[in-house]
Coordinates of C-alpha atoms in Angstrom, one line a residue:
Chain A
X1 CA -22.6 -129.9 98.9
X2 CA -22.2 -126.4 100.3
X3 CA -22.4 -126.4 103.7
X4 CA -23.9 -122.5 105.2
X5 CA -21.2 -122.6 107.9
X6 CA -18.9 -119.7 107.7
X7 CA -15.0 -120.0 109.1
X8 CA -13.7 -117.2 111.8
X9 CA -11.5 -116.1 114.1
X10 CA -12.7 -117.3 117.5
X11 CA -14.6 -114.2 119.0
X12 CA -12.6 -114.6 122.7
X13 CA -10.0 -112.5 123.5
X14 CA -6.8 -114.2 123.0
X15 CA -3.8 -112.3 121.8
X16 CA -2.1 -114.8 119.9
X17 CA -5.2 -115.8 118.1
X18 CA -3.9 -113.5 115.2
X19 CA 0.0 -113.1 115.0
X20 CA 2.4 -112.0 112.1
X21 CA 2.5 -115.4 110.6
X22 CA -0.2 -117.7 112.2
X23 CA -3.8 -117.6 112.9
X24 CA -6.6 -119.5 114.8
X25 CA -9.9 -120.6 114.0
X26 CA -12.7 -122.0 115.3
X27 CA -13.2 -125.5 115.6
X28 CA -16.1 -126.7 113.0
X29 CA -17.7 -129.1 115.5
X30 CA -20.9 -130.8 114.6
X31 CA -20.5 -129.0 110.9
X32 CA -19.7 -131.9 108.5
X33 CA -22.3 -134.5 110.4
X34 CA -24.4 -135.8 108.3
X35 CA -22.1 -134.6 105.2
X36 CA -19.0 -137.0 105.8
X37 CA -18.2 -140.7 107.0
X38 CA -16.2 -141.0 109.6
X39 CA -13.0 -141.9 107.1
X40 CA -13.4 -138.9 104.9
X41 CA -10.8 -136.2 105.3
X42 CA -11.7 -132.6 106.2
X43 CA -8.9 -130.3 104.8
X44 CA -8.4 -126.5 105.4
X45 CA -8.2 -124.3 102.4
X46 CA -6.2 -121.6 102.6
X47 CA -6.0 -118.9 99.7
X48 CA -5.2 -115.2 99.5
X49 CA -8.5 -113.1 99.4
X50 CA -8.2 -112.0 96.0
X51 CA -7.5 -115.5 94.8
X52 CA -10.3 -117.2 96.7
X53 CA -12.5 -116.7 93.8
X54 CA -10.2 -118.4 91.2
X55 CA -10.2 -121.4 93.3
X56 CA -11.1 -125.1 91.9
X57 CA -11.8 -127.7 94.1
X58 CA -9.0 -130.4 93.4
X59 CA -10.5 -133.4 92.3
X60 CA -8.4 -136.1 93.6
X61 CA -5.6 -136.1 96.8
X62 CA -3.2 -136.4 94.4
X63 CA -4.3 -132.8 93.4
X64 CA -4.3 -130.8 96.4
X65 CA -2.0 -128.0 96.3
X66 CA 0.7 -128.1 98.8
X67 CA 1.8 -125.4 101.3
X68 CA 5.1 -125.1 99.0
X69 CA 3.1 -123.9 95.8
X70 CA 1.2 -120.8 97.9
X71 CA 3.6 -118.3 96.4
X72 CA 2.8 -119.3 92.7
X73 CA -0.8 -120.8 93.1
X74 CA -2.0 -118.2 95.6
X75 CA -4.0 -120.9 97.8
X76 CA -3.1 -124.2 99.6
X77 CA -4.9 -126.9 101.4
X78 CA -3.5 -127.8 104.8
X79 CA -4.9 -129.5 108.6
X80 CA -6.1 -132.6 106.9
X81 CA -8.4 -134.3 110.0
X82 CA -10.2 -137.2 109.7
X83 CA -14.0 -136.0 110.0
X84 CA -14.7 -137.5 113.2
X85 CA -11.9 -135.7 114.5
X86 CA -15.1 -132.6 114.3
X87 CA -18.0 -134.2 115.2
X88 CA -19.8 -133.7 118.5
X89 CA -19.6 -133.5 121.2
X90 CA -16.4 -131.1 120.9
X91 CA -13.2 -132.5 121.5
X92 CA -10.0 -130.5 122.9
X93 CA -8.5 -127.9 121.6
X94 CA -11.5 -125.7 120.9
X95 CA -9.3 -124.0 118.4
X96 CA -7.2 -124.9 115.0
X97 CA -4.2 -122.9 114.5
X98 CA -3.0 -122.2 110.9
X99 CA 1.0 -121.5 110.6
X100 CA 2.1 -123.5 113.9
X101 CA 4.8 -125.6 112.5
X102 CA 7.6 -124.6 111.9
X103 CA 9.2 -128.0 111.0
X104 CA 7.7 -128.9 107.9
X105 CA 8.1 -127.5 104.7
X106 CA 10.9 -129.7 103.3
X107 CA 11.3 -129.4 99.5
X108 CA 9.1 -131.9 98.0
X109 CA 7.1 -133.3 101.0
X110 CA 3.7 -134.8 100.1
X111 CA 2.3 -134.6 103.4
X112 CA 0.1 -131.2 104.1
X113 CA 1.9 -129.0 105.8
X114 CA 0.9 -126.4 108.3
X115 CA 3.5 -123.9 107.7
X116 CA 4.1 -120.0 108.7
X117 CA 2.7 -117.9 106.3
X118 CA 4.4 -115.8 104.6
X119 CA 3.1 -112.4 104.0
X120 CA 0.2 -110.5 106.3
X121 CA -2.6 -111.1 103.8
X122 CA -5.5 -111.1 103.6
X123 CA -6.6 -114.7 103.5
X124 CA -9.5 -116.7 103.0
X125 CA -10.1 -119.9 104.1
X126 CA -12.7 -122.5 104.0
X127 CA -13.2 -126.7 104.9
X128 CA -13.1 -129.2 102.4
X129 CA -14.3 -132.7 103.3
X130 CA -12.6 -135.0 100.7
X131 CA -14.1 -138.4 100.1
X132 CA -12.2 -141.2 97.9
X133 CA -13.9 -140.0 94.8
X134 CA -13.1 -136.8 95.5
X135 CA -14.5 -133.5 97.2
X136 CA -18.2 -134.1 99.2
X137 CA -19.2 -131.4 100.7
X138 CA -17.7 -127.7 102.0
X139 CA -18.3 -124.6 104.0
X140 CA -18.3 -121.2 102.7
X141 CA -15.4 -119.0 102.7
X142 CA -14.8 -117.0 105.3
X143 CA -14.1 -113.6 105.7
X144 CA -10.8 -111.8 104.8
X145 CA -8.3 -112.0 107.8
X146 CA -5.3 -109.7 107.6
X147 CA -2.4 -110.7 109.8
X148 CA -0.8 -108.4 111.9
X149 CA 2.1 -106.2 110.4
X150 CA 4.7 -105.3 113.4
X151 CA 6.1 -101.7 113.9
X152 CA 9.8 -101.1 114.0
X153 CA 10.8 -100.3 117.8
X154 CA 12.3 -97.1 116.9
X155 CA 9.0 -95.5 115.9
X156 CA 9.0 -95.4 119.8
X157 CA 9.5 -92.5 122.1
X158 CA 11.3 -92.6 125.3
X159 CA 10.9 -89.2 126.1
X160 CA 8.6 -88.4 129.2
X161 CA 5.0 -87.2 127.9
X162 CA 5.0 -84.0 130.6
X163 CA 7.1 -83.1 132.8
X164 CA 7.0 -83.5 136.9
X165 CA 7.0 -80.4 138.5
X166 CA 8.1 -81.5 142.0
X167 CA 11.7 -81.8 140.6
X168 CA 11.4 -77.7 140.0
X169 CA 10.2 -77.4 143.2
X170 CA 12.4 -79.5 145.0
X171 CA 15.7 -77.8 142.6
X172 CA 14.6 -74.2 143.5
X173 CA 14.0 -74.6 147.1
X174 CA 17.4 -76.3 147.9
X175 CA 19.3 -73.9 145.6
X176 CA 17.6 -71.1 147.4
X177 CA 18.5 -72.0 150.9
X178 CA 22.3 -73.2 150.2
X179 CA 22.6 -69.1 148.5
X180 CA 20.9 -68.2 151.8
X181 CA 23.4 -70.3 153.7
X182 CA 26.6 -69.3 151.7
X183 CA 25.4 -65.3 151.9
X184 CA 25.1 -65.8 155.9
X185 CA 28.4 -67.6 156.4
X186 CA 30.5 -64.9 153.9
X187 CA 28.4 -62.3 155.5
X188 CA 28.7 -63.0 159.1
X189 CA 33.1 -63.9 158.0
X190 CA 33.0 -60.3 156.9
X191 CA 31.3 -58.8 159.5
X192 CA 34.1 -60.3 162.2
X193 CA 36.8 -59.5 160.1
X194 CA 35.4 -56.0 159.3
X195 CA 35.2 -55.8 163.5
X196 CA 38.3 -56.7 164.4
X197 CA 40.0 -54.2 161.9
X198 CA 38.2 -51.4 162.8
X199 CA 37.4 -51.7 166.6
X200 CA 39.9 -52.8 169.2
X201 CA 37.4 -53.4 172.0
X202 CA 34.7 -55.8 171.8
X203 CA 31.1 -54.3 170.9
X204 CA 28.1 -53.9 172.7
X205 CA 26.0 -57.1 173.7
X206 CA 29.0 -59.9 173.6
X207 CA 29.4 -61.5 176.9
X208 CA 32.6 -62.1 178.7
X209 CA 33.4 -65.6 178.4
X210 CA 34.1 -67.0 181.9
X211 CA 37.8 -68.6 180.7
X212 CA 38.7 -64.5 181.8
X213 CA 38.9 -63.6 185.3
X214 CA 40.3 -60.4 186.0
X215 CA 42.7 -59.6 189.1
X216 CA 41.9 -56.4 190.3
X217 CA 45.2 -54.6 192.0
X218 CA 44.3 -51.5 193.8
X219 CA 46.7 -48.6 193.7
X220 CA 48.8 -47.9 196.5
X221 CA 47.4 -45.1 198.8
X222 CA 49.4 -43.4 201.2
X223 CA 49.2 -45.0 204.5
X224 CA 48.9 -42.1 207.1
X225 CA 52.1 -41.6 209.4
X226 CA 52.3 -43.4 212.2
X227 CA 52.5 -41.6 215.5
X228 CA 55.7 -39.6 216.5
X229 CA 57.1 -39.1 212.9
X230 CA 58.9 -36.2 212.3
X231 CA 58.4 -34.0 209.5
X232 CA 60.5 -36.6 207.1
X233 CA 59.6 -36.4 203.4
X234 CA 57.2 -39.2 202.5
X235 CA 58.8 -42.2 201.0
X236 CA 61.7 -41.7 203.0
X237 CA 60.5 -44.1 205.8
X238 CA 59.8 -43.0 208.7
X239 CA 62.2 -42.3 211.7
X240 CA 61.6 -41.6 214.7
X241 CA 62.4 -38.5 216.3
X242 CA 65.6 -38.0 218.3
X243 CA 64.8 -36.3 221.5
X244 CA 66.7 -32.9 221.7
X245 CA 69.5 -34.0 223.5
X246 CA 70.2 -32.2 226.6
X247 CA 71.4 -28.9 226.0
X248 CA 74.9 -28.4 226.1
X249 CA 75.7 -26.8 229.4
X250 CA 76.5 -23.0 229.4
Chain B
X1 CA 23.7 -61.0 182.7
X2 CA 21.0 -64.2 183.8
X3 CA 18.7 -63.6 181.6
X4 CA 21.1 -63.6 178.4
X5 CA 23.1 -66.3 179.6
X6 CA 20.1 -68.3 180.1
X7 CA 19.5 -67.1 176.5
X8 CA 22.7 -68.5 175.6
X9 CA 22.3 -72.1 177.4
X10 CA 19.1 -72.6 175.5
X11 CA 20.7 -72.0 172.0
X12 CA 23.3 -74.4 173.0
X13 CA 20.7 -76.9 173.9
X14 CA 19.0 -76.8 170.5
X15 CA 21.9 -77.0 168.7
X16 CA 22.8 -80.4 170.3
X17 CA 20.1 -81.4 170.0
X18 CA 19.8 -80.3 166.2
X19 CA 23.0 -82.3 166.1
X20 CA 21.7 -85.0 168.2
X21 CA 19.0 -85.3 165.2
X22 CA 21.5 -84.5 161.9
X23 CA 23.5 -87.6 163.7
X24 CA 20.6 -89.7 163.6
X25 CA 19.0 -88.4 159.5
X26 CA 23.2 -89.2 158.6
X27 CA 23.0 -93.2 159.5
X28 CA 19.8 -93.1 158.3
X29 CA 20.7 -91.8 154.8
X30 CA 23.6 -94.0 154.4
X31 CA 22.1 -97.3 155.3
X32 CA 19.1 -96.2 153.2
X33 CA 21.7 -95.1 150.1
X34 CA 23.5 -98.7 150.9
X35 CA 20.0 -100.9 150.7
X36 CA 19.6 -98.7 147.0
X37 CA 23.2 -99.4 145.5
X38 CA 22.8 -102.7 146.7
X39 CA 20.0 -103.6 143.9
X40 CA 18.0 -105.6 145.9
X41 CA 15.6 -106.5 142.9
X42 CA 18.5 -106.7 140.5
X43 CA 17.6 -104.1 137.6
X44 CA 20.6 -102.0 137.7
X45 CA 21.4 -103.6 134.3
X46 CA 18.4 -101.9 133.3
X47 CA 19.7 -98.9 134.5
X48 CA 22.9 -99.6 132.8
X49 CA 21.9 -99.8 129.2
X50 CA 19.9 -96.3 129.2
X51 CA 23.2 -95.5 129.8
X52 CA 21.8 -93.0 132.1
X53 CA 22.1 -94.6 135.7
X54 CA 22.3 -91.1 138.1
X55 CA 20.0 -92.6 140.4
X56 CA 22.6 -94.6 141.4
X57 CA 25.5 -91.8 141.2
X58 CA 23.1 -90.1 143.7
X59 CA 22.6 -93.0 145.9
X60 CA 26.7 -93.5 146.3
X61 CA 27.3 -89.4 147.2
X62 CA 24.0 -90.4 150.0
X63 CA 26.5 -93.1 151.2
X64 CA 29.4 -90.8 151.9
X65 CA 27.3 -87.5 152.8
X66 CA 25.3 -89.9 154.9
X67 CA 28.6 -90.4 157.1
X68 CA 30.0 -86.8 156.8
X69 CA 26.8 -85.6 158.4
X70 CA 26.9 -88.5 161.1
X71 CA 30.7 -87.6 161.7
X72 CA 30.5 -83.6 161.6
X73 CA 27.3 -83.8 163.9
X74 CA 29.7 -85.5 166.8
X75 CA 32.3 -82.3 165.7
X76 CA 29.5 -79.9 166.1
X77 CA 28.0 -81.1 169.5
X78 CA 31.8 -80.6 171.2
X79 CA 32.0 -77.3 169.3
X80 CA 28.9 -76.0 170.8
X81 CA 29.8 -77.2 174.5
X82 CA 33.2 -76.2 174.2
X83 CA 31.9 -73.0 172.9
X84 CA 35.3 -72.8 170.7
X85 CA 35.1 -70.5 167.8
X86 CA 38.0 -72.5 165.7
X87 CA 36.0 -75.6 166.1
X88 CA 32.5 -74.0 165.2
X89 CA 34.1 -72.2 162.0
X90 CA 35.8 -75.7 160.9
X91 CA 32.4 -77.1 161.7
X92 CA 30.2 -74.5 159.6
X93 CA 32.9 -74.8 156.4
X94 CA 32.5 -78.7 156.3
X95 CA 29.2 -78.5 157.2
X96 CA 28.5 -76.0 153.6
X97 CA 31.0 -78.7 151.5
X98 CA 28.3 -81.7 152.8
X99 CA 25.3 -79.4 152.2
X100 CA 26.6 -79.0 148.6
X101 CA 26.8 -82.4 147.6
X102 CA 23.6 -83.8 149.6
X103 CA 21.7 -80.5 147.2
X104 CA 23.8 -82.1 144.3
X105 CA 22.6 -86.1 145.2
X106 CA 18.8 -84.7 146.0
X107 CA 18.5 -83.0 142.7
X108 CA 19.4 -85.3 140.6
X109 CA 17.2 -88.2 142.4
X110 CA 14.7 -86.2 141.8
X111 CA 14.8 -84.9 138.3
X112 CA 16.1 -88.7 137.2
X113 CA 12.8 -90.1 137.8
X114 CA 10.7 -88.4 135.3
X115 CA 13.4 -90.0 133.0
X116 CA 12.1 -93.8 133.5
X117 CA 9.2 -93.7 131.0
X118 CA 7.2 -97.2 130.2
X119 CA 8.6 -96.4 126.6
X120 CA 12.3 -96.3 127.6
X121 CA 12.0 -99.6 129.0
X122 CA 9.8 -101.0 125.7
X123 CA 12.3 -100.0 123.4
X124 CA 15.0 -101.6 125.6
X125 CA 13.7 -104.6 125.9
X126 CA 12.9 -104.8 122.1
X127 CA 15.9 -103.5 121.0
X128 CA 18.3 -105.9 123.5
X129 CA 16.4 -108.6 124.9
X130 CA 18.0 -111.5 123.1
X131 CA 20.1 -109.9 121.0
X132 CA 22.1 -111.9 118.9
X133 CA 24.8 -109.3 117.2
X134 CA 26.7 -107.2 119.6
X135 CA 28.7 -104.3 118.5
X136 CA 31.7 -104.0 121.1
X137 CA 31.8 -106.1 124.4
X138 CA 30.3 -103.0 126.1
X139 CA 27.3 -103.7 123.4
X140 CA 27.7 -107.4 124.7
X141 CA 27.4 -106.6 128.2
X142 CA 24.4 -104.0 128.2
X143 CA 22.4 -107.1 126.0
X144 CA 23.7 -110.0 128.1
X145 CA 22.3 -108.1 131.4
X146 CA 19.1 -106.8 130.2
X147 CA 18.4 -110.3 128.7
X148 CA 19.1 -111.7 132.0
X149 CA 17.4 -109.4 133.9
X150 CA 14.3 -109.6 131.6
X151 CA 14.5 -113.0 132.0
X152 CA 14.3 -113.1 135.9
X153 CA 11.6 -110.6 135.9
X154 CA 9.1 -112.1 133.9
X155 CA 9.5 -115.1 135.6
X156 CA 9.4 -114.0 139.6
X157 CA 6.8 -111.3 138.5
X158 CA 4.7 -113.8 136.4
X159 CA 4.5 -110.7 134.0
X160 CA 5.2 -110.0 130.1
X161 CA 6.6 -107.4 128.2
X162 CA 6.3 -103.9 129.6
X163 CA 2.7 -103.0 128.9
X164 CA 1.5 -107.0 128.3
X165 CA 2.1 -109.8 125.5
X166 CA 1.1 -108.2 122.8
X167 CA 4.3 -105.5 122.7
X168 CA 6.0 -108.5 121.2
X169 CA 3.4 -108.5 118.7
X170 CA 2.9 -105.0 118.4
X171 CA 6.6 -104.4 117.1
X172 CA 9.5 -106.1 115.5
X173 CA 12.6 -106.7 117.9
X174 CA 15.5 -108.2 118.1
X175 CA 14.0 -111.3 119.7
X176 CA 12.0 -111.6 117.0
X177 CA 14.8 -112.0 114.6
X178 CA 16.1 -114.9 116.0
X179 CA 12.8 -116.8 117.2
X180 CA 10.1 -117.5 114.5
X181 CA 6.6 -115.7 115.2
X182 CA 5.0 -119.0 114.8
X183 CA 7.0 -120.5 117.3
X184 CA 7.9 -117.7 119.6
X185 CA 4.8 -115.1 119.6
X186 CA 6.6 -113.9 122.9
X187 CA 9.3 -115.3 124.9
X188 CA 9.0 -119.1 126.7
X189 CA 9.4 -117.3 130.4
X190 CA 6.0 -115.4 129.4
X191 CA 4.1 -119.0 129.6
X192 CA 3.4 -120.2 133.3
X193 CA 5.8 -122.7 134.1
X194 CA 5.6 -126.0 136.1
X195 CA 7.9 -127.2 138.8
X196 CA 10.6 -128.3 136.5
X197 CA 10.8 -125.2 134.5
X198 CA 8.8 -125.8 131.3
X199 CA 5.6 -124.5 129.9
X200 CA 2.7 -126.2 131.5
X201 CA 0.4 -125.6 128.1
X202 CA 2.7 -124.4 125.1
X203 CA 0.2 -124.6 123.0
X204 CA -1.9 -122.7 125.0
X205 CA 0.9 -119.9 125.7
X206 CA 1.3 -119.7 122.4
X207 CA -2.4 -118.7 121.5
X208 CA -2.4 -116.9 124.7
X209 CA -5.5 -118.5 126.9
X210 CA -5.6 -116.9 130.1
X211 CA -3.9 -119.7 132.6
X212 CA -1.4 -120.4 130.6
X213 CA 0.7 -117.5 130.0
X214 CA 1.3 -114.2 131.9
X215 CA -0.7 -111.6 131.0
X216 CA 0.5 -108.9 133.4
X217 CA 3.0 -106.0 131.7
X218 CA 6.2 -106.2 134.3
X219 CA 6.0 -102.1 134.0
X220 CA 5.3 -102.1 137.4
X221 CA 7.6 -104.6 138.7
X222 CA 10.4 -102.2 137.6
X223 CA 9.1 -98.8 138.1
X224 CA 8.3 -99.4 142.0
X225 CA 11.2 -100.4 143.2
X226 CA 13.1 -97.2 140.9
X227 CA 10.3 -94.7 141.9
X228 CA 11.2 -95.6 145.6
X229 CA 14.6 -95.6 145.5
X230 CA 14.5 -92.2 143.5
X231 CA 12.0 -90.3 145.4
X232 CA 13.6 -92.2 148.8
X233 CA 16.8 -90.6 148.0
X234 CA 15.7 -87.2 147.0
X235 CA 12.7 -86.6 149.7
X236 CA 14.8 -87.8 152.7
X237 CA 17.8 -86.0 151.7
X238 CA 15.7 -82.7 151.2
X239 CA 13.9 -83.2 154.8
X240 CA 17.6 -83.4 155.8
X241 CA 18.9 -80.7 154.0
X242 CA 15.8 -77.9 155.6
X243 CA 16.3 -79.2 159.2
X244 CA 20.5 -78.6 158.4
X245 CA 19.5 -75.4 157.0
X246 CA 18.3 -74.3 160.5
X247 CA 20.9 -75.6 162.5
X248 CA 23.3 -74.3 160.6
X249 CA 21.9 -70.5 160.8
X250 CA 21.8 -71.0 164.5
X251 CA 25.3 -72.0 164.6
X252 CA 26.1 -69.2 162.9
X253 CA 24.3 -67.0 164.9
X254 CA 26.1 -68.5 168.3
X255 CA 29.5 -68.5 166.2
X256 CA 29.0 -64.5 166.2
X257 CA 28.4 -64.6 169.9
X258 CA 31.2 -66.5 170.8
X259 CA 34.2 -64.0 172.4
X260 CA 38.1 -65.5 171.7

C-alpha cells in the first residue's frame, strides 16, 4: 500500500539537522496505523536521488540491502523500528537521525546499520513497513536532500574589511605635538647658547635671582681737614701746626 | 618687580601641580598596563598564534613609562621649587625620551586593534583548535594554547565557535580531521554540561536543540576584553601625553626664565 505521507527535514531551526555526513528526519508518528501490526518492522530506505527510481522493494529480510553495499547498489535500508515504536501518541525523540553511528559498519554485519554517509548527495529516502511475507505498505519518497559540503578555512580573510580612522587621528596628533615639543626644546637650547655667545650681560626682562645680593662699597671721598691743619698736602696726614717759636732774640 | 614675580610664583604653582597630576596619570598607567599583561581572561595564547601580539609589547613600555613619568614628576616638582636650571634641563631631556616611547606604546595600541577581525580568530580556531600534527614545538605550542584556551572559553562563556555552531559546519578544520562529523558536528564543550562535566543531552547537542548546546558565537567574549585593553592603553596614554605636552612647554618657558 502506498501510504501519501511524504519524508522531510524537520522544518525547526536546528543546525545539526543537516551536517556533512548525517541528517534528521521527522518522526512518522501516527503514519503506518492502521497499515502495520504492532510486530511489523518499519525500515528507512535510503538511496541516492538518481537511484530512487531504480529501486525494488526487497521481498524478503534476507534481501534488504545493507549499509555496506550503498557504494555499488546506490540505496540501502537502515533504522529498522518495530511499528509501534511510531504510533501515537508521539514518543521521544521527535526526530530520527540518519548517519549517527559511527560504530557499526563491520565487514559482513547482518544487522542494519545507521552509518555516516559517505558523499553529500543528494538522497532520497522513504519508510518501508516489512511484514513476515514481505513488504505491506510505504510512504512516498521524499524530496532530494543534499548534505552540506564544508569550505576549506583558507578561503577565509583575516584582513579588516575598512579601516578605523581614530588610529590616523590618534598617530597624527601625537606625532605632531612631540615635533612641536622637540622644535621648542632645540629651539629654546639654541636660543641660550646663541645668548650667551653673543651677549655678556643678561637681556632685558630676566629677573635677578635672589641667591645674588650685591655689597655696595662707596668710594672714598675726601673727608674735609680738620680744624688747625696746615697747608700739608692731602694724604700726607694731617699735622698740626707748630707754633712759630719765639723769635730768636736780636 | 611684584607684579612679574607674582607672575613667576603662579607658573611655579601650575607646574607642580601639572606634576602633581603627571605623578598621579604615571601609577595610574602602570597599574593599568600591569592588570593588561597580566591576562586576566587568559587569551594571550590567542594573541600569540597571530603571531602578532603588539598589544601586549605596548602594554609592557606602559609599565615602565608608567613609572618614568611617576619618577621624573617627583624630579620635576624639586626642579621647579629649586628653580635650578641643571635640574629643569635634565628634567625636560628625560621627560622628551618618556614622551617618545609613551607616542611609540599609544600608537601601536591603537592601530593593533583594527587588526583583531572575527575572521582572524575563525581561521585560528579552525586551523589549530585540536590540531593533531605540529610542525616544530613552536607549532606545538601556538596549537596546545589555542586549544586550551578555546576550550576554557566555550565552556565559562557557554558560547560556540566565533560567529555560532555552524562555523564548524560551515568549513573543514583541523578538528574535523580527527573527530568524525557524525560524531563530533562541533566540539563536546559546545553542549551544556552538567555538574560532573558531561553533556546533559548528547544527542540533543548533536542535532543542536536549543537547551542543550551553546548557541552563542564566543566573538564577543574575546574581542571585549582585547578592545578594552587596546583602546585602555592607547586613549589613556594619549590623555597623558596632551596634558605632558603642556607642562612640558611651560617648563620650558620657566627654564628660559631661569637666571644661573
Amino acid at each position: 500500500a502506498l501510504l501519501p505521507y511524504v519524508p522531510r527535514v524537520p522544518p525547526t531551526a536546528l543546525p545539526g539537522k543537516v551536517t556533512a555526513t548525517t541528517f534528521a528526519l521527522e518522526m512518522p508518528c501516527c503514519v503506518f496505523d492502521g497499515h502495520a501490526n504492532a510486530s511489523d518492522a518499519v525500515w528507512l530506505v535510503v538511496a541516492f536521488a538518481n537511484a530512487s527510481d531504480a529501486f525494488r522493494n526487497p521481498p524478503s529480510r534476507d534481501d534488504v540491502p545493507p549499509y555496506e553495499r550503498l557504494p555499488t547498489a546506490h540505496s540501502y535500508m537502515t533504522l529498522e523500528t518495530a511499528a509501534a515504536a511510531y504510533a501515537c501518541p508521539a514518543p521521544s525523540p521527535a526526530v530520527l537521525r540518519v548517519g549517527g553511528d559511527t560504530a557499526c559498519g563491520g565487514e559482513g554485519g547482518r544487522d542494519p546499520c545507521n552509518g555516516p554517509l559517505p558523499s553529500p548527495g543528494p538522497y532520497r529516502v522513504k519508510f518501508l513497513v516489512m511484514g513476515c511475507h514481505g513488504p505491506k505498505a510505504e510512504t512516498r519518497w521524499s524530496d532530494p536532500i543534499l548534505l552540506r559540503r564544508a569550505a576549506s578555512p583558507s578561503t577565509i580573510d583575516p584582513a579588516p574589511a575598512r579601516r578605523d580612522s581614530a588610529p590616523v587621528v590618534v598617530a597624527s596628533i601625537l606625532a605632531s605635538l612631540g615635533a612641536a615639543l622637540a622644535a621648542a626644546v632645540l629651539g629654546a637650547v639654541g636660543a641660550e647658547a646663541w645668548g650667551s655667545l653673543c651677549r655678556r650681560d643678561p637681556g632685558n626682562g630676566a629677573f635677578a635671582h635672589r641667591s645674588y645680593r650685591t655689597h655696595h662699597i662707596p668710594p672714598a671721598l675726601p673727608q674735609p681737614l680738620p680744624p688747625g691743619c696746615g697747608c700739608s698736602p692731602p694724604g700726607l696726614g694731617c699735622f698740626a701746626p707748630r707754633r712759630p717759636g719765639p723769635c730768636p732774640a736780636e | 618687580m611684584a607684579k612679574s614675580d607674582d607672575g613667576i610664583r603662579i607658573l611655579q604653582g601650575l607646574l607642580v601641580f601639572g606634576n602633581v597630576v603627571i605623578g598621579m596619570c604615571g601609577i595610574a598607567l602602570t597599574a593599568e598596563c600591569i592588570f593588561f599583561v597580566s591576562d586576566p581572561h587568559g587569551l594571550y595564547p590567542l594573541l600569540e598564534a597571530t603571531e602578532n601580539d603588539d598589544i601586549y609589547a605596548a602594554a609592557w613600555i606602559g609599565i615602565f613609562v608608567g613609572f618614568a613619568l611617576f619618577a621624573l614628576s617627583i624630579l620635576g616638582i624639586v626642579a621647579v621649587i629649586k628653580s635650578n636650571r641643571t635640574l629643569l634641563l635634565v628634567y625636560i631631556i628625560l621627560m622628551l625620551i618618556t614622551y617618545a616611547f609613551e607616542m611609540a606604546s599609544c600608537i601601536t595600541a591603537a592601530t593593533q586593534r583594527d587588526f583583531l577581525t572575527p575572521n582572524l580568530f575563525l581561521k585560528q580556531m579552525l586551523e589549530r583548535y585540536n590540531k593533531s600534527e605540529a610542525d616544530n614545538n613552536n607549532d606545538k605550542w601556538m596549537t596546545e594554547g589555542v586549544t586550551k584556551t578555546w576550550d576554557k572559553l566555550m565552556l565559562q562563556n557557554q558560547c560556540c565557535g566565533v560567529h555560532g555552531a555552524s562555523d564548524w559546519q560551515d568549513y573543514t578544520s583541523a578538528f574535523r580531521r580527527t573527530h568524525s562529523d557524525a560524531d563530533y558536528p562541533w566540539p563536546r564543550n559546545c553542549c551544556i554540561m552538567n555538574a560532573q562535566g558531561s553533556p546533559i543531552n548528547l544527542d540533543g547537542c548533536k542535532l543542536g536543540v536549543p537547551g542543550y548546546y551553546n548557541s552563542n558565537g564566543c566573538y564577543d567574549a574575546i574581542s571585549g576584553p582585547m578592545n578594552t585593553h587596546a583602546w585602555g592603553v592607547a586613549w589613556f596614554g594619549f590623555a597623558i601625553l596632551c596634558w605632558t605636552f603642556f607642562v612640558l612647554l611651560g617648563t620650558m618657558f620657566y627654564w628660559s626664565r631661569v637666571e644661573y
